mmCIF file with all atom_site columns, C-alpha atoms in Angstrom:
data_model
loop_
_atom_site.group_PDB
_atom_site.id
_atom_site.type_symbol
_atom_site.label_atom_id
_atom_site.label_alt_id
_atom_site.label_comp_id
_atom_site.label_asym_id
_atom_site.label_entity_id
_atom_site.label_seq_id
_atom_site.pdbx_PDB_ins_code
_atom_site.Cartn_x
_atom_site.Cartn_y
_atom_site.Cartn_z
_atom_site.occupancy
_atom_site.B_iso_or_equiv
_atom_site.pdbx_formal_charge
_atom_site.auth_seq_id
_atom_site.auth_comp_id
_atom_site.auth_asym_id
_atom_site.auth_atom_id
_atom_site.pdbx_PDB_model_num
ATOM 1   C CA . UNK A 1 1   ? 3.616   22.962 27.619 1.00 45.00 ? 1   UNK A CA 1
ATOM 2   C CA . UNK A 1 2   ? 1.592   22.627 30.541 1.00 55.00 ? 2   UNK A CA 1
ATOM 3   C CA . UNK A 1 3   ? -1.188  20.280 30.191 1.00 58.00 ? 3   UNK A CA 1
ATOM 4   C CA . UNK A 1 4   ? -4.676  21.592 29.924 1.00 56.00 ? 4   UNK A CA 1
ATOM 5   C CA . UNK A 1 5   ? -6.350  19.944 32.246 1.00 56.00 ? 5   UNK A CA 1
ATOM 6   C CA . UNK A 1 6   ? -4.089  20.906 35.139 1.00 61.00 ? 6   UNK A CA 1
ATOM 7   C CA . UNK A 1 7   ? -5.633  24.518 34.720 1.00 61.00 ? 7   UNK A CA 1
ATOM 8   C CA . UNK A 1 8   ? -9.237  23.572 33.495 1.00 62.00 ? 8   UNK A CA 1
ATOM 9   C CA . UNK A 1 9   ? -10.995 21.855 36.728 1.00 71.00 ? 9   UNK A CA 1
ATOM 10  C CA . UNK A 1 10  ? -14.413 22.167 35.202 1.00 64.00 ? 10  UNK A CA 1
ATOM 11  C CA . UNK A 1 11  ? -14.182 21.459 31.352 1.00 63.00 ? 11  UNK A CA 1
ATOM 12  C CA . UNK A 1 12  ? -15.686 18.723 29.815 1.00 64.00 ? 12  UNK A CA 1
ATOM 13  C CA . UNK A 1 13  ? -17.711 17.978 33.328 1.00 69.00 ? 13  UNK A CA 1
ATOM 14  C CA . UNK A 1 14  ? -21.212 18.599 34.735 1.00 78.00 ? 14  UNK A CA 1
ATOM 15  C CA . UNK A 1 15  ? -20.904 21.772 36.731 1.00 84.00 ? 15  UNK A CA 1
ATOM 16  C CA . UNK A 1 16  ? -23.701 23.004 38.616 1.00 86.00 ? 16  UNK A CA 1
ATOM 17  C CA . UNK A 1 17  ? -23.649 26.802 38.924 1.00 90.00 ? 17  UNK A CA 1
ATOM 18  C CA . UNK A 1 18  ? -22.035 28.432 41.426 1.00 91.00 ? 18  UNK A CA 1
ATOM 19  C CA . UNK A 1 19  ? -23.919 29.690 44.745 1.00 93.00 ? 19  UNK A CA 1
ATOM 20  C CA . UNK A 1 20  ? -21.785 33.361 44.460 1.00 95.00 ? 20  UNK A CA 1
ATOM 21  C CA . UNK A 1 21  ? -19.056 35.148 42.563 1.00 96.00 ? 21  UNK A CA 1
ATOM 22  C CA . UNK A 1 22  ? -17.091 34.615 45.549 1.00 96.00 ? 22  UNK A CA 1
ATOM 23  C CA . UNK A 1 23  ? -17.558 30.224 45.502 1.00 95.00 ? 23  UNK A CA 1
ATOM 24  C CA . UNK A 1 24  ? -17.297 30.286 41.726 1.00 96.00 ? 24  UNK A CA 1
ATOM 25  C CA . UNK A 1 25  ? -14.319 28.743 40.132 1.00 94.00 ? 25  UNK A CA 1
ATOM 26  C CA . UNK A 1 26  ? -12.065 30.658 37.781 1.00 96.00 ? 26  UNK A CA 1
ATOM 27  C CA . UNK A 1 27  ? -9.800  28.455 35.900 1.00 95.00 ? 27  UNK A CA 1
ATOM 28  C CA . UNK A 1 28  ? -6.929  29.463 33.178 1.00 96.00 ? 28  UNK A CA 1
ATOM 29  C CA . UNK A 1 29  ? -4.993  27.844 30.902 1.00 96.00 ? 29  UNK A CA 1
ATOM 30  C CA . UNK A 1 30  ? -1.761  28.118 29.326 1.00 97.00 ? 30  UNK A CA 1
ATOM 31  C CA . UNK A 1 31  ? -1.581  31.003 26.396 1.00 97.00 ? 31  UNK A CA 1
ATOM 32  C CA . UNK A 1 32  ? 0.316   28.877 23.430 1.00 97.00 ? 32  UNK A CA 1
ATOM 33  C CA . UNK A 1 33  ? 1.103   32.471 22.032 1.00 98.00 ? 33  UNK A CA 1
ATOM 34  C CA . UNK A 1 34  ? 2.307   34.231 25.681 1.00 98.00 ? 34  UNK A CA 1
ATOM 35  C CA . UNK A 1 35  ? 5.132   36.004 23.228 1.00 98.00 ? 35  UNK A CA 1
ATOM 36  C CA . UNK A 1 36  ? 2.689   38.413 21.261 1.00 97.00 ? 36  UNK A CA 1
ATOM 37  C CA . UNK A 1 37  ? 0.674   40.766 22.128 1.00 98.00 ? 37  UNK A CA 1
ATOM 38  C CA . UNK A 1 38  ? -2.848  40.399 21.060 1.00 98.00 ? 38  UNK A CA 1
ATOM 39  C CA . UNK A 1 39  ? -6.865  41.626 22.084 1.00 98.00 ? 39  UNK A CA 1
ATOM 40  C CA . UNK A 1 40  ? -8.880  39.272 23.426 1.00 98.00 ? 40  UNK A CA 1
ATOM 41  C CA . UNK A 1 41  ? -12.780 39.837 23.974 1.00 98.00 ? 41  UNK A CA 1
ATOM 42  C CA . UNK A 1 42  ? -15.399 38.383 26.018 1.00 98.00 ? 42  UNK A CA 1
ATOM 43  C CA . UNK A 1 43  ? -19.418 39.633 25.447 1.00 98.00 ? 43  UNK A CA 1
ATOM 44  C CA . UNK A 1 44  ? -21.637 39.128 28.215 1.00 98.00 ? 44  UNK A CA 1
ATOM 45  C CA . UNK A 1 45  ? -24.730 40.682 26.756 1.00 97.00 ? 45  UNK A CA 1
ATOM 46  C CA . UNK A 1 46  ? -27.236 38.909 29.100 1.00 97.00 ? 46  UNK A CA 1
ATOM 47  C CA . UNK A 1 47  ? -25.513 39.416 32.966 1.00 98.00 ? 47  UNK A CA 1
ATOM 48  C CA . UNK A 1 48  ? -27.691 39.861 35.424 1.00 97.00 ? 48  UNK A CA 1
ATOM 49  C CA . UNK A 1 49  ? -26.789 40.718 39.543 1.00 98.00 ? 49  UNK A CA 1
ATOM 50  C CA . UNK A 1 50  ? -29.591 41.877 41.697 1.00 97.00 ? 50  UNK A CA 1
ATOM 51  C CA . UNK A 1 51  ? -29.882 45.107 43.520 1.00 94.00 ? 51  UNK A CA 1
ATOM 52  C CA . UNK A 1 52  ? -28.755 44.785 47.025 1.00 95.00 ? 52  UNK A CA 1
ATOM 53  C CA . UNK A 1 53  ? -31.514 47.489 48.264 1.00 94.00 ? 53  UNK A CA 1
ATOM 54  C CA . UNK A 1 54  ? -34.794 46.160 46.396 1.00 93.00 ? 54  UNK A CA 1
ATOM 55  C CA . UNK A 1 55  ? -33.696 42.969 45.264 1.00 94.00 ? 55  UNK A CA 1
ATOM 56  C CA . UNK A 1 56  ? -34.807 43.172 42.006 1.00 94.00 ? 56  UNK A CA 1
ATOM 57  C CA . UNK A 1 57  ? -32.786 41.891 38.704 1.00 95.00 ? 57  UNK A CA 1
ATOM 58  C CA . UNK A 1 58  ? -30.233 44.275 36.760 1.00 96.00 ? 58  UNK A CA 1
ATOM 59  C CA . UNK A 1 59  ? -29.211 43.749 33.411 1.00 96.00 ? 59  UNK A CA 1
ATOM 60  C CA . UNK A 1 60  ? -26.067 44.510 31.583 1.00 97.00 ? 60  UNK A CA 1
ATOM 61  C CA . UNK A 1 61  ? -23.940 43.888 28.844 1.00 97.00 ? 61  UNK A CA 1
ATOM 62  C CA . UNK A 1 62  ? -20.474 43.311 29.932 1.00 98.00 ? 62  UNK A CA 1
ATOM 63  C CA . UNK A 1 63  ? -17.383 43.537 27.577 1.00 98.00 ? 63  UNK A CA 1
ATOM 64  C CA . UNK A 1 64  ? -14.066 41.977 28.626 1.00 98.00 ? 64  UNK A CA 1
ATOM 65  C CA . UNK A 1 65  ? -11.060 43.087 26.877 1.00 98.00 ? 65  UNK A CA 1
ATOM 66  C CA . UNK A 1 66  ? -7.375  41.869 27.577 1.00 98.00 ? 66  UNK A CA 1
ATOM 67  C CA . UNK A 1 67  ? -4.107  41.442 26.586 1.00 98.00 ? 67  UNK A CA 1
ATOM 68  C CA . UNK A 1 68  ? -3.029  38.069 27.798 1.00 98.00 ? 68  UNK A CA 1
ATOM 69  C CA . UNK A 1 69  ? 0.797   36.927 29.046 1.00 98.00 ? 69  UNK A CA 1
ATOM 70  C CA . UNK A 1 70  ? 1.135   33.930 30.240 1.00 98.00 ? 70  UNK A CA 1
ATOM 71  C CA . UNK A 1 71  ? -2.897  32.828 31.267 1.00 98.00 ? 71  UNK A CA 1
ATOM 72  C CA . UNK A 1 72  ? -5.945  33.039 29.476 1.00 98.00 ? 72  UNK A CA 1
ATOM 73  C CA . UNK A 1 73  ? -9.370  32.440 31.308 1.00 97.00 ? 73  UNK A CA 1
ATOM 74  C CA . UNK A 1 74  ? -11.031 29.281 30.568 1.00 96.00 ? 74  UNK A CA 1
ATOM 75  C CA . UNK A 1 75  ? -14.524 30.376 28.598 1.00 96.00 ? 75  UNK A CA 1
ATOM 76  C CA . UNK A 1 76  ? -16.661 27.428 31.246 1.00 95.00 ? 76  UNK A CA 1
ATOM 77  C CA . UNK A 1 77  ? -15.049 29.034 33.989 1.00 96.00 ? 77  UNK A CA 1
ATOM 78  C CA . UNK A 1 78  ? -15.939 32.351 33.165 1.00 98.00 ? 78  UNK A CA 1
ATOM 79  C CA . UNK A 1 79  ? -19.247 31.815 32.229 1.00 97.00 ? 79  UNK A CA 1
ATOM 80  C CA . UNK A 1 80  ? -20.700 30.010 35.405 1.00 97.00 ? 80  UNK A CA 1
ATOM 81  C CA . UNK A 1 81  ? -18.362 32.756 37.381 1.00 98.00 ? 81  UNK A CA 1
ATOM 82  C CA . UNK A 1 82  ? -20.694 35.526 35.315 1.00 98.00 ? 82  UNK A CA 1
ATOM 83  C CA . UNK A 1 83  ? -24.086 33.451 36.003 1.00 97.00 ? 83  UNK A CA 1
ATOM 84  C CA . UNK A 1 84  ? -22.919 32.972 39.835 1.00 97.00 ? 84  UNK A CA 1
ATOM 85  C CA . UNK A 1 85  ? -23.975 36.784 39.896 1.00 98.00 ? 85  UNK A CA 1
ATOM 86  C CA . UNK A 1 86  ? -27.498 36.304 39.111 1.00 96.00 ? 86  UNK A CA 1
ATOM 87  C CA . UNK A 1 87  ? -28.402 35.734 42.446 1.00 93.00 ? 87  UNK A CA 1
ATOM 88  C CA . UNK A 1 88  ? -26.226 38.237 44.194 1.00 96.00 ? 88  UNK A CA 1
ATOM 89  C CA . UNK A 1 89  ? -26.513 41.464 45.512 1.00 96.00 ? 89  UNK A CA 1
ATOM 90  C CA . UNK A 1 90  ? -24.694 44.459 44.248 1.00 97.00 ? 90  UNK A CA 1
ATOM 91  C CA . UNK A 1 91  ? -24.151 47.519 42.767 1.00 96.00 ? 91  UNK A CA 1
ATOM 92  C CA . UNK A 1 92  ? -23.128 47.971 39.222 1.00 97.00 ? 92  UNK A CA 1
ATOM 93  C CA . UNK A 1 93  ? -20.036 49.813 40.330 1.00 97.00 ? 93  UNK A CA 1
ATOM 94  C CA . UNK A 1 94  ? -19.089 47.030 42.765 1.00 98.00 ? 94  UNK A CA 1
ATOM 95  C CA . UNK A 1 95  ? -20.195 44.200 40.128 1.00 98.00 ? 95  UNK A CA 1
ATOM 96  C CA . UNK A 1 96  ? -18.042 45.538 37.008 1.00 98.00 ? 96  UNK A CA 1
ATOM 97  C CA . UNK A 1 97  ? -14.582 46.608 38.610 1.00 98.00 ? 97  UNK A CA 1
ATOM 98  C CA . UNK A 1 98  ? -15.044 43.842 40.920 1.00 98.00 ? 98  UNK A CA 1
ATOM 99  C CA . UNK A 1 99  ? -15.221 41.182 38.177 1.00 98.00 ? 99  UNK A CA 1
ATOM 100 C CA . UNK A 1 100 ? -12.096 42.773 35.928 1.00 98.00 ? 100 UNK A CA 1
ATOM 101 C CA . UNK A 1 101 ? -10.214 42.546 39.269 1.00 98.00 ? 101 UNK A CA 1
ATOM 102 C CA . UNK A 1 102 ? -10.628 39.284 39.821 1.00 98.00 ? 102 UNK A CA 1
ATOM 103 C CA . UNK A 1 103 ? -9.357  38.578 36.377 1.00 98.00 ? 103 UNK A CA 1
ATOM 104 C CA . UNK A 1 104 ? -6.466  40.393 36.693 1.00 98.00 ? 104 UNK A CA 1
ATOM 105 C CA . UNK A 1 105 ? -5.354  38.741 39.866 1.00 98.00 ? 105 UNK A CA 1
ATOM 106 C CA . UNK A 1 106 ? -6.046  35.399 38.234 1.00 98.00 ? 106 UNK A CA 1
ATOM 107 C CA . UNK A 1 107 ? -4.533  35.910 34.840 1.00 98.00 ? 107 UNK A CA 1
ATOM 108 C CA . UNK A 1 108 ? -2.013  38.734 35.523 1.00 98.00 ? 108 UNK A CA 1
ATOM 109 C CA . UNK A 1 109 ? -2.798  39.973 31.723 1.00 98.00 ? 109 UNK A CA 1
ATOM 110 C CA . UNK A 1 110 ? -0.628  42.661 30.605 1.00 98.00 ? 110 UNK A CA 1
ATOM 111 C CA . UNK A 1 111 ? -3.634  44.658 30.432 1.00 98.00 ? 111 UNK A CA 1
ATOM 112 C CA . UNK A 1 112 ? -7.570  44.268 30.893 1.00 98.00 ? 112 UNK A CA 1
ATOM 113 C CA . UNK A 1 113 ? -10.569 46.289 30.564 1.00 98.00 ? 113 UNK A CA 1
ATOM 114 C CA . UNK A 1 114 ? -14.085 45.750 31.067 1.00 98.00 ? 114 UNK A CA 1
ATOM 115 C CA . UNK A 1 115 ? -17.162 48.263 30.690 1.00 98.00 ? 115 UNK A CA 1
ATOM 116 C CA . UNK A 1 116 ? -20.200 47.248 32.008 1.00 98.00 ? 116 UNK A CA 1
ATOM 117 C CA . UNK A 1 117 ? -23.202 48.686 30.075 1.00 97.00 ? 117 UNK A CA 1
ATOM 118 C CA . UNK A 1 118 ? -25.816 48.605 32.345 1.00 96.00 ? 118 UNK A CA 1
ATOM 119 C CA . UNK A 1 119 ? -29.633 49.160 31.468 1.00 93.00 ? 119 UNK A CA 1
ATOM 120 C CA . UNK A 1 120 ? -31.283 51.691 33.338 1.00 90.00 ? 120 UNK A CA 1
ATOM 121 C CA . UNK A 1 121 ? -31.949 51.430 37.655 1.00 83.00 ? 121 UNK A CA 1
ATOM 122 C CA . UNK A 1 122 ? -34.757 54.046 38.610 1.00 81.00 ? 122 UNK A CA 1
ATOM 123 C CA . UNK A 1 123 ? -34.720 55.805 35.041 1.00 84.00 ? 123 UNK A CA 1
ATOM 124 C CA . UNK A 1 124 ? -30.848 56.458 35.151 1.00 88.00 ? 124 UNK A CA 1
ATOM 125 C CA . UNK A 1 125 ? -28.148 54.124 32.876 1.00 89.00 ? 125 UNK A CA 1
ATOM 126 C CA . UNK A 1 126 ? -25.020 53.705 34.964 1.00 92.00 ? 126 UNK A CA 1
ATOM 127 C CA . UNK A 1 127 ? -22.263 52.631 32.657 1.00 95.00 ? 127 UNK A CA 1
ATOM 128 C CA . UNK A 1 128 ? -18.764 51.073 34.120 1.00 98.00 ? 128 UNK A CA 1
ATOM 129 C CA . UNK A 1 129 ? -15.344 51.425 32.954 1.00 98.00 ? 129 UNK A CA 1
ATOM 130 C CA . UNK A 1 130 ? -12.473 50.402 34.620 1.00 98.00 ? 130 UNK A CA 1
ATOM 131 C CA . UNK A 1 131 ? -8.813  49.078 33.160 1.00 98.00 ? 131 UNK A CA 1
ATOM 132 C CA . UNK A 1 132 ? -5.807  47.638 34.944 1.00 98.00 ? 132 UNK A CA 1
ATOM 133 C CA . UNK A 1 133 ? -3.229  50.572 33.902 1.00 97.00 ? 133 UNK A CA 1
ATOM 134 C CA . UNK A 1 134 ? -2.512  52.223 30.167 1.00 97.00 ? 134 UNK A CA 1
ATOM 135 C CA . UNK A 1 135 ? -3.574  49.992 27.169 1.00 96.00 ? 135 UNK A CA 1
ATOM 136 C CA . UNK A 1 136 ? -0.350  49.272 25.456 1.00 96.00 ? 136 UNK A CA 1
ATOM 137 C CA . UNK A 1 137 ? 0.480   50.939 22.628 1.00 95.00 ? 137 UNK A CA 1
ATOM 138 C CA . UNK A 1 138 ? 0.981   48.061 19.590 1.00 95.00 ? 138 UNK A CA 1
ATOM 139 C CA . UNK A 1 139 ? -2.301  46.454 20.187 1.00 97.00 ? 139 UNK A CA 1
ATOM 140 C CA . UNK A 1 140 ? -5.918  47.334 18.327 1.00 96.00 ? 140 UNK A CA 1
ATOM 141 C CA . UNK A 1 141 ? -8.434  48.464 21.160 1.00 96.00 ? 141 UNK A CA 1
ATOM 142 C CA . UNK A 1 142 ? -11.649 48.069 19.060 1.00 96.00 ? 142 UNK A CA 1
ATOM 143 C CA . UNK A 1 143 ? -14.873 50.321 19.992 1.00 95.00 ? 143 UNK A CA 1
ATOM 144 C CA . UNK A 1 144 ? -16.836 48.312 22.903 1.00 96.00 ? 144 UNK A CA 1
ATOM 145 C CA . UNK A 1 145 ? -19.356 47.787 20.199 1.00 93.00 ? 145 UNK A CA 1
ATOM 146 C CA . UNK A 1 146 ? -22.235 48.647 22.469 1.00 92.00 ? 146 UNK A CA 1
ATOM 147 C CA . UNK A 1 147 ? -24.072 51.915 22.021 1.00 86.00 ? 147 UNK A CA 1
ATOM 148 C CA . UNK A 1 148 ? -25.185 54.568 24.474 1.00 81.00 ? 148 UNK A CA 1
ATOM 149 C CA . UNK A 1 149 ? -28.239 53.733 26.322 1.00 80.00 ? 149 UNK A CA 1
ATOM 150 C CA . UNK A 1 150 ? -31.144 55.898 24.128 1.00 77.00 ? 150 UNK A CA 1
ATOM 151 C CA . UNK A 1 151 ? -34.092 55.159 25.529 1.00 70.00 ? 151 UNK A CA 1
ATOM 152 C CA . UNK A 1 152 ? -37.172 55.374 23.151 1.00 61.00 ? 152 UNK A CA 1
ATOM 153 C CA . UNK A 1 153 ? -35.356 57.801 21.033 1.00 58.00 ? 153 UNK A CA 1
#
């Protein structure tokens, strides 16, 4: 097996965050079980971006779902890549497919989803979904877990 390391440039070291999405690091590492399919999840529940009109903070929850092959995302990696969006200007459209794009050019899963529940921007919730192609029919898709946005109701 490939060694660790070779894949994991940031583990185990001081890493400042990243200045963008786009200078921010996305390492993987080798799946030790690349011959079975299986879910694996990633909860964001505090991402923030900032609105490229007004500048002010968004806030979303961000679920990451994927069947890996031969790659899984290093957990480091992915979280300074997430927090490299706190100072970057987007909309939640643009934000949420382009983050599950960027995984699946990395990791080449042999499938991903991500929704990105997003809070409400001038008294609307916009909620993103977006998936690389049909889940696959022998693996458990659990519920997102994260409920509608309600308001005060």
């Amino acid at each position: 097996m490939t060694n660790i390391e070779d894949h994991a440039k940031q583990l185990g070291k001081q890493t400042p965050l990243p200045d963008s999405p786009d200078a921010a690091q996305l390492d993987r590492v080798p799946n030790p079980h690349a011959d079975t399919d299986y879910l694996a999840r990633f909860t964001a529940p505090e991402f923030t971006s900032l609105c490229p009109v007004t500048g002010q903070p968004d806030f979303a929850t961000l679920v990451i779902d994927y069947v890996p092959d031969r790659w899984l995302v290093e957990s480091k990696s992915l979280k300074l890549y997430l927090g490299a969006f706190r100072n970057h200007g987007a909309f939640h459209e643009d934000c949420t497919v382009g983050i599950g794009r960027r995984l699946v050019s990395l990791l080449e899963p042999r499938w991903l989803r991500i929704g990105g529940y997003w809070y409400p921007r001038g008294g609307i919730p916009i909620d993103v979904f977006w998936q690389s192609g049909p889940p696959l029919p022998n693996v458990w898709l659990p519920d997102q877990g994260v409920a509608p946005y309600r308001g005060r109701g």
